[in-house]
mmCIF file of C-alpha atoms (C1' of nucleotides) in Angstrom:
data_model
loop_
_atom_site.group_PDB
_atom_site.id
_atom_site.type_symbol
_atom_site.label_atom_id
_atom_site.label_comp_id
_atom_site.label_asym_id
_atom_site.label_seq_id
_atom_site.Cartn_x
_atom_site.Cartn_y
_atom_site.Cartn_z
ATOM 1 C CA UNK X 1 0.000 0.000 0.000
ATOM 2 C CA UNK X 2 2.121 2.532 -1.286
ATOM 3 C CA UNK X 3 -0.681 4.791 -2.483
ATOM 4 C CA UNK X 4 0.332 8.516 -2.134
ATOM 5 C CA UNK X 5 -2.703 9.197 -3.986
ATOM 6 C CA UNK X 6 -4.756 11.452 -1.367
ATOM 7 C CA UNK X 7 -8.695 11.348 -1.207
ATOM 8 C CA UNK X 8 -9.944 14.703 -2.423
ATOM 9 C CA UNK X 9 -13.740 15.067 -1.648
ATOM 10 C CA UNK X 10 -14.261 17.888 -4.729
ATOM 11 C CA UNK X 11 -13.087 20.091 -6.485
ATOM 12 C CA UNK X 12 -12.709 23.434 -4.015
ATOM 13 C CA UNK X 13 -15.190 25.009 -6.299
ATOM 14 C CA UNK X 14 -17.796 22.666 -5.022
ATOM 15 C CA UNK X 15 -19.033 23.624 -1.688
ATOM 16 C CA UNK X 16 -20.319 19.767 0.101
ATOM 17 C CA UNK X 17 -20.278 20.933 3.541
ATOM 18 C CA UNK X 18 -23.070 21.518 5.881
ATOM 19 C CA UNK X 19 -21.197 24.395 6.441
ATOM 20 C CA UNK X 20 -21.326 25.449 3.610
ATOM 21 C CA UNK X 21 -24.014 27.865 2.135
ATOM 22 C CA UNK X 22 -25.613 25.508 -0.836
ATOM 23 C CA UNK X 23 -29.041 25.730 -0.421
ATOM 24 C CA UNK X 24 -30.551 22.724 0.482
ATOM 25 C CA UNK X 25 -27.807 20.898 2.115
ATOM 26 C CA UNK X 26 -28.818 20.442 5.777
ATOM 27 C CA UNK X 27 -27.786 17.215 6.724
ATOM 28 C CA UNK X 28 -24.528 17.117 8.953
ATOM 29 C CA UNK X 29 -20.977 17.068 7.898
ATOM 30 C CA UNK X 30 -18.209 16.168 9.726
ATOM 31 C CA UNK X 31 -14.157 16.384 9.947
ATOM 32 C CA UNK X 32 -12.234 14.049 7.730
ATOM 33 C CA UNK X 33 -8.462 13.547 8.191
ATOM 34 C CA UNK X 34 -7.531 15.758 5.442
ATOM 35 C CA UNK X 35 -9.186 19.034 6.730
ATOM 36 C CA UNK X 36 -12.021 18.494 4.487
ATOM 37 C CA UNK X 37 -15.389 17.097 5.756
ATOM 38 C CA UNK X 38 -17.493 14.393 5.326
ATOM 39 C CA UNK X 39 -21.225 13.926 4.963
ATOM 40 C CA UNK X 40 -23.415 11.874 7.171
ATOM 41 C CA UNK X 41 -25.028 9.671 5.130
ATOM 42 C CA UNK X 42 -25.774 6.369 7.100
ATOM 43 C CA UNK X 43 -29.301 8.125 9.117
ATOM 44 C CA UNK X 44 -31.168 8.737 5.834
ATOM 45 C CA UNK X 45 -29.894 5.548 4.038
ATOM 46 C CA UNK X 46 -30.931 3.573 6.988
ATOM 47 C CA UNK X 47 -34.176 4.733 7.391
ATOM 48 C CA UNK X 48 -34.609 4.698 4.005
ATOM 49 C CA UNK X 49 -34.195 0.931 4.307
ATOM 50 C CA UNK X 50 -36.281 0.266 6.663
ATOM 51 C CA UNK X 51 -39.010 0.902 4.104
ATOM 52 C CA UNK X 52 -37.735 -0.101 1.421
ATOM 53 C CA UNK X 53 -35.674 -3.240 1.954
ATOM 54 C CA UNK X 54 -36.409 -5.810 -0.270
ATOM 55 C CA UNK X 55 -37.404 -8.983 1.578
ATOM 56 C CA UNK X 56 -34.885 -11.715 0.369
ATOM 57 C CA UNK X 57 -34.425 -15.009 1.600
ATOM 58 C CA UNK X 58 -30.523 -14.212 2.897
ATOM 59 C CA UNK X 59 -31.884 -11.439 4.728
ATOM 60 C CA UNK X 60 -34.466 -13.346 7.164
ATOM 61 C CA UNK X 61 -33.108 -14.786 10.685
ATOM 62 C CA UNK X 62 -33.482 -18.130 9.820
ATOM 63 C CA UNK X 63 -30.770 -18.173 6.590
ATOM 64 C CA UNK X 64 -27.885 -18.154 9.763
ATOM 65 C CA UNK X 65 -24.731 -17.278 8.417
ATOM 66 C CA UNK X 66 -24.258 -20.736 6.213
ATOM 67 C CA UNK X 67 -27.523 -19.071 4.135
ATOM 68 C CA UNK X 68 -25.615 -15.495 3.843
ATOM 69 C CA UNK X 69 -22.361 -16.733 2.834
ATOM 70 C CA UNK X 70 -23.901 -18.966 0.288
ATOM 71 C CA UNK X 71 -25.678 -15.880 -1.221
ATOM 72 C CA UNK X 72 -22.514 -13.824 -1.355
ATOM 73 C CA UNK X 73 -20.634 -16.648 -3.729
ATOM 74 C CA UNK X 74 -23.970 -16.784 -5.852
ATOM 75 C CA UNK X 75 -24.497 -13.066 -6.107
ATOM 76 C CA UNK X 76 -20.880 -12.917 -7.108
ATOM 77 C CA UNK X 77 -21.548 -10.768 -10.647
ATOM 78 C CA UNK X 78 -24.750 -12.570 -10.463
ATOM 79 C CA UNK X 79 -28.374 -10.715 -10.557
ATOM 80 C CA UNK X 80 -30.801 -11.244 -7.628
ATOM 81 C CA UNK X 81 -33.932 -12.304 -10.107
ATOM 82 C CA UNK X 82 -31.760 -15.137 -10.973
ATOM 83 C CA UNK X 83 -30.174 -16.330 -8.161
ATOM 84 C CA UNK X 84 -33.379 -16.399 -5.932
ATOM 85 C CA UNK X 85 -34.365 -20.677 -7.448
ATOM 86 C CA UNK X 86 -31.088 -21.487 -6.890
ATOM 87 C CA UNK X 87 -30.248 -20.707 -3.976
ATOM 88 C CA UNK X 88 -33.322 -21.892 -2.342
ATOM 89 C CA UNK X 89 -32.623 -25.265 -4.048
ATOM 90 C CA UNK X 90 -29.436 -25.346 -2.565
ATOM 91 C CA UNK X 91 -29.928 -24.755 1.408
ATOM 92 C CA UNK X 92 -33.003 -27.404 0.616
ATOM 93 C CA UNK X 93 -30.454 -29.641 -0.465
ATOM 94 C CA UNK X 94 -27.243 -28.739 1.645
ATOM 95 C CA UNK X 95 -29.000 -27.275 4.775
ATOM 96 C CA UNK X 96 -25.046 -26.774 6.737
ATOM 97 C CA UNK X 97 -22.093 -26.583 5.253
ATOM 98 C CA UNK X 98 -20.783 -30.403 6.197
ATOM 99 C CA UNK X 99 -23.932 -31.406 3.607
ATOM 100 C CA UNK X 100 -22.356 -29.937 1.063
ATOM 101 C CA UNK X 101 -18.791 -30.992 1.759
ATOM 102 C CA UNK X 102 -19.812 -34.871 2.181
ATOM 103 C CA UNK X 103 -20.697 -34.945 -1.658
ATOM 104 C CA UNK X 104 -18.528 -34.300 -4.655
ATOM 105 C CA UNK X 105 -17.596 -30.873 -5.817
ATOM 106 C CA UNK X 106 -18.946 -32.102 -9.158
ATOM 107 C CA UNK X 107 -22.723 -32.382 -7.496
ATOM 108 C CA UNK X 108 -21.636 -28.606 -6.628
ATOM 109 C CA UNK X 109 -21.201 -27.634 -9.984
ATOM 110 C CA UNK X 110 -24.595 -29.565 -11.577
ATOM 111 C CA UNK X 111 -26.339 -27.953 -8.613
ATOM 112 C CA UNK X 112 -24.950 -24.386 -9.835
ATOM 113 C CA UNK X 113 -26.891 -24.816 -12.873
ATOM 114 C CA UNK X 114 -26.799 -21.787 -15.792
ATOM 115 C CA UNK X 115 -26.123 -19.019 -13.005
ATOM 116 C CA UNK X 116 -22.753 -18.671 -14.794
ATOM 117 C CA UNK X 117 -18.928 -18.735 -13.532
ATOM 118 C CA UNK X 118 -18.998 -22.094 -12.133
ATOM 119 C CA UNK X 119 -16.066 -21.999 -10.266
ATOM 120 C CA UNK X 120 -17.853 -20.401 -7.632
ATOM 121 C CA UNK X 121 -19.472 -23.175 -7.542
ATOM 122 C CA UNK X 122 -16.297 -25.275 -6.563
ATOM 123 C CA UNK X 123 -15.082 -22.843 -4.866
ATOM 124 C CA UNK X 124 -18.292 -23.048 -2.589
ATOM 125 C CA UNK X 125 -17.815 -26.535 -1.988
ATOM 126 C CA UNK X 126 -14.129 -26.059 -1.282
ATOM 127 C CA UNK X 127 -14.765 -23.438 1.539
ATOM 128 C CA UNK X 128 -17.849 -26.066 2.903
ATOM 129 C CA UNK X 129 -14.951 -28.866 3.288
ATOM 130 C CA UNK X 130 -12.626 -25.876 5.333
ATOM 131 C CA UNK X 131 -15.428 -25.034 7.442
ATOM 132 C CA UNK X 132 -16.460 -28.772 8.021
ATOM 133 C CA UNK X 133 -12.731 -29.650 8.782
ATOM 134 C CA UNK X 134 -11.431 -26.254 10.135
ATOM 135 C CA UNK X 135 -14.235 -24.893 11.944
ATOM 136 C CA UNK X 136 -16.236 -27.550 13.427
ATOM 137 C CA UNK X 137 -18.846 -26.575 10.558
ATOM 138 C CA UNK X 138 -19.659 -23.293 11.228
ATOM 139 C CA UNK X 139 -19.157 -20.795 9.390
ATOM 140 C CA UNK X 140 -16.286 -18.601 11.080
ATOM 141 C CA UNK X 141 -17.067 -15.389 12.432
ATOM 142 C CA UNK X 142 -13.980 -13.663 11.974
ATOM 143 C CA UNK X 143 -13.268 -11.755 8.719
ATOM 144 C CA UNK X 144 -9.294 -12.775 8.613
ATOM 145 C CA UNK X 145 -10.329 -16.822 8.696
ATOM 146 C CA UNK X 146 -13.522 -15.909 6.714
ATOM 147 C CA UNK X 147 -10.629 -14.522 4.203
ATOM 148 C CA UNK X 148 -8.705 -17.698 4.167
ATOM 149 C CA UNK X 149 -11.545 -19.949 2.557
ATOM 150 C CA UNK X 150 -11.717 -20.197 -1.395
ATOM 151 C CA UNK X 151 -13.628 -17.679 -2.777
ATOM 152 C CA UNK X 152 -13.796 -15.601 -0.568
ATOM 153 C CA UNK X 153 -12.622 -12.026 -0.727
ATOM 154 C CA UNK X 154 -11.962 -8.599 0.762
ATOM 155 C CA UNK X 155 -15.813 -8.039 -0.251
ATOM 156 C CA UNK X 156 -17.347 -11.380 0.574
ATOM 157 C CA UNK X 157 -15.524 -11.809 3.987
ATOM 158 C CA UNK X 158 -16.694 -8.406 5.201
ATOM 159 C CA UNK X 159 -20.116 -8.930 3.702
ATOM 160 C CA UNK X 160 -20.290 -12.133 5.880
ATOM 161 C CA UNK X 161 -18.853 -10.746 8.717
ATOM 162 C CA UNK X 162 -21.260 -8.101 8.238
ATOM 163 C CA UNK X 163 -24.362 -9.680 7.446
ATOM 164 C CA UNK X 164 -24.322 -12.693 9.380
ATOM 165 C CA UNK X 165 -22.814 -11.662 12.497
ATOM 166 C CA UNK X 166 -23.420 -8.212 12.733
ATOM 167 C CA UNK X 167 -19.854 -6.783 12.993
ATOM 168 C CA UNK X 168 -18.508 -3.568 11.873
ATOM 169 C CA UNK X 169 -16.526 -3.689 8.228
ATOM 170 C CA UNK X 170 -16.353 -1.070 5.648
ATOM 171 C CA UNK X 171 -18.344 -3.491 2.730
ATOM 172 C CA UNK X 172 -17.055 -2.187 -0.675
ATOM 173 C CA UNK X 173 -19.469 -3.819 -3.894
ATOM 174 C CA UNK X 174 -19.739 -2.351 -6.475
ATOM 175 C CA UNK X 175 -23.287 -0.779 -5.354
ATOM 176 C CA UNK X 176 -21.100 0.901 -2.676
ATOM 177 C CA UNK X 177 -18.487 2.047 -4.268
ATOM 178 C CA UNK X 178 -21.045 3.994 -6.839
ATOM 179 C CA UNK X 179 -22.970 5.348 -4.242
ATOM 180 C CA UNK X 180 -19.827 6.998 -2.876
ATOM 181 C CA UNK X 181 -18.408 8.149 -5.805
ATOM 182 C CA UNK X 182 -21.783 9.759 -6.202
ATOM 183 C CA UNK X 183 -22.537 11.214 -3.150
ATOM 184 C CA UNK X 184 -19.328 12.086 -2.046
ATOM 185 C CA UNK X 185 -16.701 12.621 -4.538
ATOM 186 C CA UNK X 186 -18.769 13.790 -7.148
ATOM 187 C CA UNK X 187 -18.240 11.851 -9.877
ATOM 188 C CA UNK X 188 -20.527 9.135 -11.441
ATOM 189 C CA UNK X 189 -18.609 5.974 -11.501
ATOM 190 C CA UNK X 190 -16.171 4.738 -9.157
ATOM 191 C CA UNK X 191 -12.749 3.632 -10.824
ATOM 192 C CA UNK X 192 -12.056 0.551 -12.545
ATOM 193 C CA UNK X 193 -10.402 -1.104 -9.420
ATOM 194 C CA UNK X 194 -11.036 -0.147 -5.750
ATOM 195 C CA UNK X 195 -8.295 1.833 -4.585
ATOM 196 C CA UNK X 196 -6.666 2.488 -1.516
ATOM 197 C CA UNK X 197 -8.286 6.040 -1.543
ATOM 198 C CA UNK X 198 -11.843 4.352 -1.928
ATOM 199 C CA UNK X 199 -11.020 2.115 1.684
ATOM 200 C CA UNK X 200 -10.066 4.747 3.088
ATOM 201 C CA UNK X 201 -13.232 6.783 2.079
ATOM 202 C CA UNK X 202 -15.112 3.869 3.342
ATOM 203 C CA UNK X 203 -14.040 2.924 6.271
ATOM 204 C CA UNK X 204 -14.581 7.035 6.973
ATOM 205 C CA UNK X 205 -17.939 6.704 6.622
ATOM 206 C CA UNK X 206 -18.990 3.882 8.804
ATOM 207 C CA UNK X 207 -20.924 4.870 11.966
ATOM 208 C CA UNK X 208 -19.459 4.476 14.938
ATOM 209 C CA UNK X 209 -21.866 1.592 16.771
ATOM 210 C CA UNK X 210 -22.035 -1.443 15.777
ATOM 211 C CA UNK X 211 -24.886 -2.297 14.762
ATOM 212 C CA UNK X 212 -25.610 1.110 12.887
ATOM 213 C CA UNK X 213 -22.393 0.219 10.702
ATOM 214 C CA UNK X 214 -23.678 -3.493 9.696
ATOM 215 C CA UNK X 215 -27.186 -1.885 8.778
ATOM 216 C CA UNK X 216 -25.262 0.646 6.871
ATOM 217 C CA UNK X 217 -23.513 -1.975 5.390
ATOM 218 C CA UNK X 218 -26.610 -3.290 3.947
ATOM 219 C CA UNK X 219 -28.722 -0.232 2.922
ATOM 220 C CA UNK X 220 -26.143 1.848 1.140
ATOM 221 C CA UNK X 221 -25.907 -1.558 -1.042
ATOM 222 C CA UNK X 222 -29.542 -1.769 -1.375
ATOM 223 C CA UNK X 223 -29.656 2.072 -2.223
ATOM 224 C CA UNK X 224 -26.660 1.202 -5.010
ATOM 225 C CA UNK X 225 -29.266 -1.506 -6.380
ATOM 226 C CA UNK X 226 -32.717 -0.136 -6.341
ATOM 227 C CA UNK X 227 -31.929 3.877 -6.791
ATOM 228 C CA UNK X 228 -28.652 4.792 -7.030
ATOM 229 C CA UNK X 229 -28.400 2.277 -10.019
ATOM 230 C CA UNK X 230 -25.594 2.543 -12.866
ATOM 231 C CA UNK X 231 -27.810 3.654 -15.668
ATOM 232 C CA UNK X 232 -30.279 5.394 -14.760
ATOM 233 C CA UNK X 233 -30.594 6.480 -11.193
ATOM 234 C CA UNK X 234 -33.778 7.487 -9.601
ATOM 235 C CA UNK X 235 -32.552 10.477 -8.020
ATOM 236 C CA UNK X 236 -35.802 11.751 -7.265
ATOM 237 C CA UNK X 237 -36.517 8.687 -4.556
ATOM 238 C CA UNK X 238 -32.725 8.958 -3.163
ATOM 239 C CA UNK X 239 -33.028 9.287 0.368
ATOM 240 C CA UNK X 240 -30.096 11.472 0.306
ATOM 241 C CA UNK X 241 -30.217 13.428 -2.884
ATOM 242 C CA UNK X 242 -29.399 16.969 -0.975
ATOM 243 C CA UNK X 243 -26.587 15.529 0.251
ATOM 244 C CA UNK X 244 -24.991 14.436 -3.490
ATOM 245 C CA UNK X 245 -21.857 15.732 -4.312
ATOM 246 C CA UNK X 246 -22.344 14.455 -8.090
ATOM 247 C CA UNK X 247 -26.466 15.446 -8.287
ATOM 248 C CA UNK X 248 -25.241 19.068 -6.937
ATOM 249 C CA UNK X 249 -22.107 19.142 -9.723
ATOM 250 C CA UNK X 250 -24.998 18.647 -12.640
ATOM 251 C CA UNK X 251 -24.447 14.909 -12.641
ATOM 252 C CA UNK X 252 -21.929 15.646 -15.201
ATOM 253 C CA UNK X 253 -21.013 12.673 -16.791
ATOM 254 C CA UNK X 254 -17.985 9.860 -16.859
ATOM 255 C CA UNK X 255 -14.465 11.559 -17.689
ATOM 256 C CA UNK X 256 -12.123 8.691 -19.019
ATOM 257 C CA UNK X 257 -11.855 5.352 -21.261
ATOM 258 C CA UNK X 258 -14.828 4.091 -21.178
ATOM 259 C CA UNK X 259 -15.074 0.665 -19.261
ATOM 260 C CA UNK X 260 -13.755 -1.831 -22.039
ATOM 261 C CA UNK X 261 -17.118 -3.969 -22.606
ATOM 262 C CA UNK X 262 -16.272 -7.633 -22.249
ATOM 263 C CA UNK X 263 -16.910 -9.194 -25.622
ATOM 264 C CA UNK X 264 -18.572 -13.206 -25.258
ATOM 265 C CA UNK X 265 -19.665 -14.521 -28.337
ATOM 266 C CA UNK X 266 -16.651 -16.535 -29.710
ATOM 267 C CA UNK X 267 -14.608 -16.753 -26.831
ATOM 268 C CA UNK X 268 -13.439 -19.274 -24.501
ATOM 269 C CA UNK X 269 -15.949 -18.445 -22.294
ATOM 270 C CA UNK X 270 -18.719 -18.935 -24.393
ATOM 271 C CA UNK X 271 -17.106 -22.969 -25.457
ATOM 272 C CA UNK X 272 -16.405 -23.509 -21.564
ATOM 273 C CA UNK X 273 -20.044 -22.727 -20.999
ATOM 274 C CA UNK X 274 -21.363 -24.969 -23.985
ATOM 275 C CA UNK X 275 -18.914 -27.772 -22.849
ATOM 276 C CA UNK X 276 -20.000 -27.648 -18.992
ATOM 277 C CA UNK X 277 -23.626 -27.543 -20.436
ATOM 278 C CA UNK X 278 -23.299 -31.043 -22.003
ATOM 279 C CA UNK X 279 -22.069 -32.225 -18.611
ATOM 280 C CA UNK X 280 -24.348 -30.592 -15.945
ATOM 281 C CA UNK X 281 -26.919 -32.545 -18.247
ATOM 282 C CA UNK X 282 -25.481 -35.891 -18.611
ATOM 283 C CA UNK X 283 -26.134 -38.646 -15.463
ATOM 284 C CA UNK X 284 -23.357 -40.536 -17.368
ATOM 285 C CA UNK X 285 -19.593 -39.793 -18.637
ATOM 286 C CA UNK X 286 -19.808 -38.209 -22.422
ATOM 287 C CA UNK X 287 -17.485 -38.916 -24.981
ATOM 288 C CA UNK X 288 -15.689 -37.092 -26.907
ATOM 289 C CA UNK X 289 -17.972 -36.458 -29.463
ATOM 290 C CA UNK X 290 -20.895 -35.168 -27.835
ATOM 291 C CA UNK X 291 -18.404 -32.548 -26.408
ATOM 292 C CA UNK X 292 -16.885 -32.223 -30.100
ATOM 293 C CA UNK X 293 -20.413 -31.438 -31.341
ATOM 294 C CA UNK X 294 -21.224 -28.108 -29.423
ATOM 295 C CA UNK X 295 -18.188 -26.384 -31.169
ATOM 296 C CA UNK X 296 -16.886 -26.089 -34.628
ATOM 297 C CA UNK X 297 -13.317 -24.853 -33.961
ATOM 298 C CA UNK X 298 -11.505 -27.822 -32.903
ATOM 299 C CA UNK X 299 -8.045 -25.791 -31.873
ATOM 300 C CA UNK X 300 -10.420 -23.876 -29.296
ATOM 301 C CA UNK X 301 -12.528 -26.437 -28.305
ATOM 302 C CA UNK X 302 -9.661 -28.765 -27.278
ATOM 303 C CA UNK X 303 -8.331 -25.523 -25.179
ATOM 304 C CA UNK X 304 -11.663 -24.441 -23.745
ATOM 305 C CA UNK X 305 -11.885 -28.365 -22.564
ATOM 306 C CA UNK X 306 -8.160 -28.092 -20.911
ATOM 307 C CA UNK X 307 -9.078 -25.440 -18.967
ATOM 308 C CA UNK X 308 -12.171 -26.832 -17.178
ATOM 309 C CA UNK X 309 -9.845 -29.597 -16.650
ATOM 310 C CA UNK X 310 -7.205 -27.902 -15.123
ATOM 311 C CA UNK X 311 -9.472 -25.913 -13.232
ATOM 312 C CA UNK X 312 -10.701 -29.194 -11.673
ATOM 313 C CA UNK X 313 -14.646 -28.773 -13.450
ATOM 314 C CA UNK X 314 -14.314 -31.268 -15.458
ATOM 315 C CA UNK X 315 -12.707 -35.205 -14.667
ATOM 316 C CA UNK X 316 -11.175 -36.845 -17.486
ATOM 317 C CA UNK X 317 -11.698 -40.455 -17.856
ATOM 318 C CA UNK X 318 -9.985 -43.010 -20.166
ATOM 319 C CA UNK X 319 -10.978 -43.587 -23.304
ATOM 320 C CA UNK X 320 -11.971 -39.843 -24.221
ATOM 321 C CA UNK X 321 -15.011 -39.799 -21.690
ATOM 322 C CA UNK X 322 -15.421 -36.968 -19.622
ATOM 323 C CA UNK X 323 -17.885 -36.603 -16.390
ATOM 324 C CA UNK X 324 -18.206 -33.689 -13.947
ATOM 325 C CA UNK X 325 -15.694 -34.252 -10.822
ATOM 326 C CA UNK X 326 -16.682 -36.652 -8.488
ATOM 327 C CA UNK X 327 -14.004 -35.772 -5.859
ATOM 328 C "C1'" DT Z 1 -2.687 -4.564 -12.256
ATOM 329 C "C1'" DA Z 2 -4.986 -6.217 -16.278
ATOM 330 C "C1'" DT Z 3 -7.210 -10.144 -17.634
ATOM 331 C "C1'" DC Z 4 -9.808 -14.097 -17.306
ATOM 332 C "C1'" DC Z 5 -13.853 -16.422 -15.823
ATOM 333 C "C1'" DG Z 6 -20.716 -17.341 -17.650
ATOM 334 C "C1'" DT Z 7 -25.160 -16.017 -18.263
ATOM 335 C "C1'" DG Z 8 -29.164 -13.721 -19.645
ATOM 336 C "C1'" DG Z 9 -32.351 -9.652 -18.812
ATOM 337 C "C1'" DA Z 10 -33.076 -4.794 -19.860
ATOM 338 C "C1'" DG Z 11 -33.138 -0.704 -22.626
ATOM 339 C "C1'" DT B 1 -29.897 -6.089 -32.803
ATOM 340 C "C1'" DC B 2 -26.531 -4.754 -29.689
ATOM 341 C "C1'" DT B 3 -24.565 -2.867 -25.699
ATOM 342 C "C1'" DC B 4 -24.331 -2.827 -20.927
ATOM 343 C "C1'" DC B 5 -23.849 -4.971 -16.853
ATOM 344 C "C1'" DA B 6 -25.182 -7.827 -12.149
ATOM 345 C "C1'" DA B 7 -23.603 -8.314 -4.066
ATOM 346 C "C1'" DG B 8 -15.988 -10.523 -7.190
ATOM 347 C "C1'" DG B 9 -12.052 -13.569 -6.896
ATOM 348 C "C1'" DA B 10 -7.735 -15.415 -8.425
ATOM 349 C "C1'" DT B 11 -3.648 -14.915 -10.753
#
DNA sequence: TATCCGTGGAG
DNA sequence: TCTCCAAGGAT
């Protein structure tokens, strides 16, 4: 962390401060450590989402931390809408994590079905085996061993941590990180990669108690998702619309490259998902030629194939047969 | 740090 | 149609 890059709240032409004289910003500012000040943001948001919290399965009492955590890995990149069936599927079926972790990751990766970038899906199952071996089968509480399992990340561990046990962590998604860039530094998008400057900004704004901070956690996320949204933001039902840095500036649009839109039809991706189709399907190994038949380009094919191999999705057999893991 | 890794709904 | 993008992680 070398980052000499210092947090400027906005330009000094852009009054934010409740100190300020801009009409129509009342809410409270406070200090930060760079003589600037921050606004208060976590009072509206919350109460904001106590109305307006949507009522998802993770979110009631009886999901325990096992429920949240499998969420997190599912909504990894991954809509709501779509992850909803599946996931209720999957607590049915693997109620604690030691279910999951008695049966092969390759069960894992059927029961992941079309939600897309199925090594969460082994991943999953990998972090079920720590828990059931490391942790007596419960999910850990603490956000550095929470870090240690597969698949889990600076987001996901603090989202657990957060969610599940109520702690206090600075949760940076990507519903966050826009609702910050927004609100407080002004500018419509947050950068490419979080940056040591967004942490900081972060972990600035987190109330104080406890329990404020972990409800914070969840309804500036929820406010990312349902108004503060990348496309078109309802900025008339934003709870804290007089306090927006980037609604005050005119909204004024993206400066920079534009994010480099990820291109699918004719890549790798697109044969690994064909291939792992054929598989998820079959009850018995394939051959080669019902793998051959999903794509034309036989240089690609044979690569796309390799890879789920090597990234342990897909068990070779002899003879050219090929099954989902069963390890 | 840039790139790779799926999928499908919305505008 | 086509572009964008949806609660990231690993390398």
């Amino acid at each position: 962390m070398t980052a000499t890059t210092e947090f400027t709240p906005q330009p000094p032409s852009e009054p934010m401060s409740a100190t300020s004289t801009a009409a129509g910003t009342t809410a409270a500012a406070v200090p930060d450590q760079h003589g600037g000040e921050l606004p208060v943001l976590h009072p509206a948001v919350n109460l904001w989402f106590t109305a307006h919290a949507r009522d998802l399965p993770w979110r009631r009492p009886e999901a325990g931390p096992w429920g949240v955590m499998v969420s997190e890995f599912m909504l990894q990149q991954t809509p709501v809408a779509r992850v909803l069936p599946v996931y209720e599927q999957w607590l049915a079926r693997w109620p604690r994590p030691a279910d999951l972790a008695a049966e092969p990751s390759g069960e894992a990766v059927r029961a992941w079905g079309r939600l897309g970038y199925p090594r969460r899906a082994l991943r999953l199952h990998g972090a079920a085996t720590a828990i059931t071996e490391r942790h007596g089968g419960d999910v850990p509480s603490e956000h550095a061993q929470l870090l240690s399992l597969p698949g889990i990340g600076e987001y996901t561990a603090a989202a657990v941590a957060s969610f599940a046990y109520g702690q206090r962590h600075a949760v940076l998604d990507t519903n966050v990180r826009r609702v910050i860039a927004r609100a407080v530094t002004g500018v419509e998008y947050p950068p490419n990669a979080t940056t040591a400057a967004e942490r900081r900004l972060a972990r600035a704004l987190l109330p104080e108690d406890t329990e404020t901070a972990a409800r914070w956690a969840a309804s500036s996320m929820e406010l990312g998702a349902l108004v503060c949204t990348a496309k078109n933001p309802a900025c008339g039902r934003c709870p804290i619309s007089a306090q927006c840095a980037w609604l005050r500036a005119g909204k004024p649009p993206h400066e920079g490259p534009a994010r480099r839109t990820q291109t699918y039809a004719g890549t790798d991706r697109q044969v690994r998902g064909r291939l792992l189709a054929v598989l998820r399907e079959a009850v018995t190994p394939v051959p080669q030629r019902e793998l051959d038949a999903v794509w034309h380009e036989p240089v690609q094919r044979a690569r796309a194939l390799d890879g789920l191999v090597s990234d342990g999705l897909v068990e070779p057999l002899a003879g050219g047969v090929y099954r989902l893991p069963q390890s």
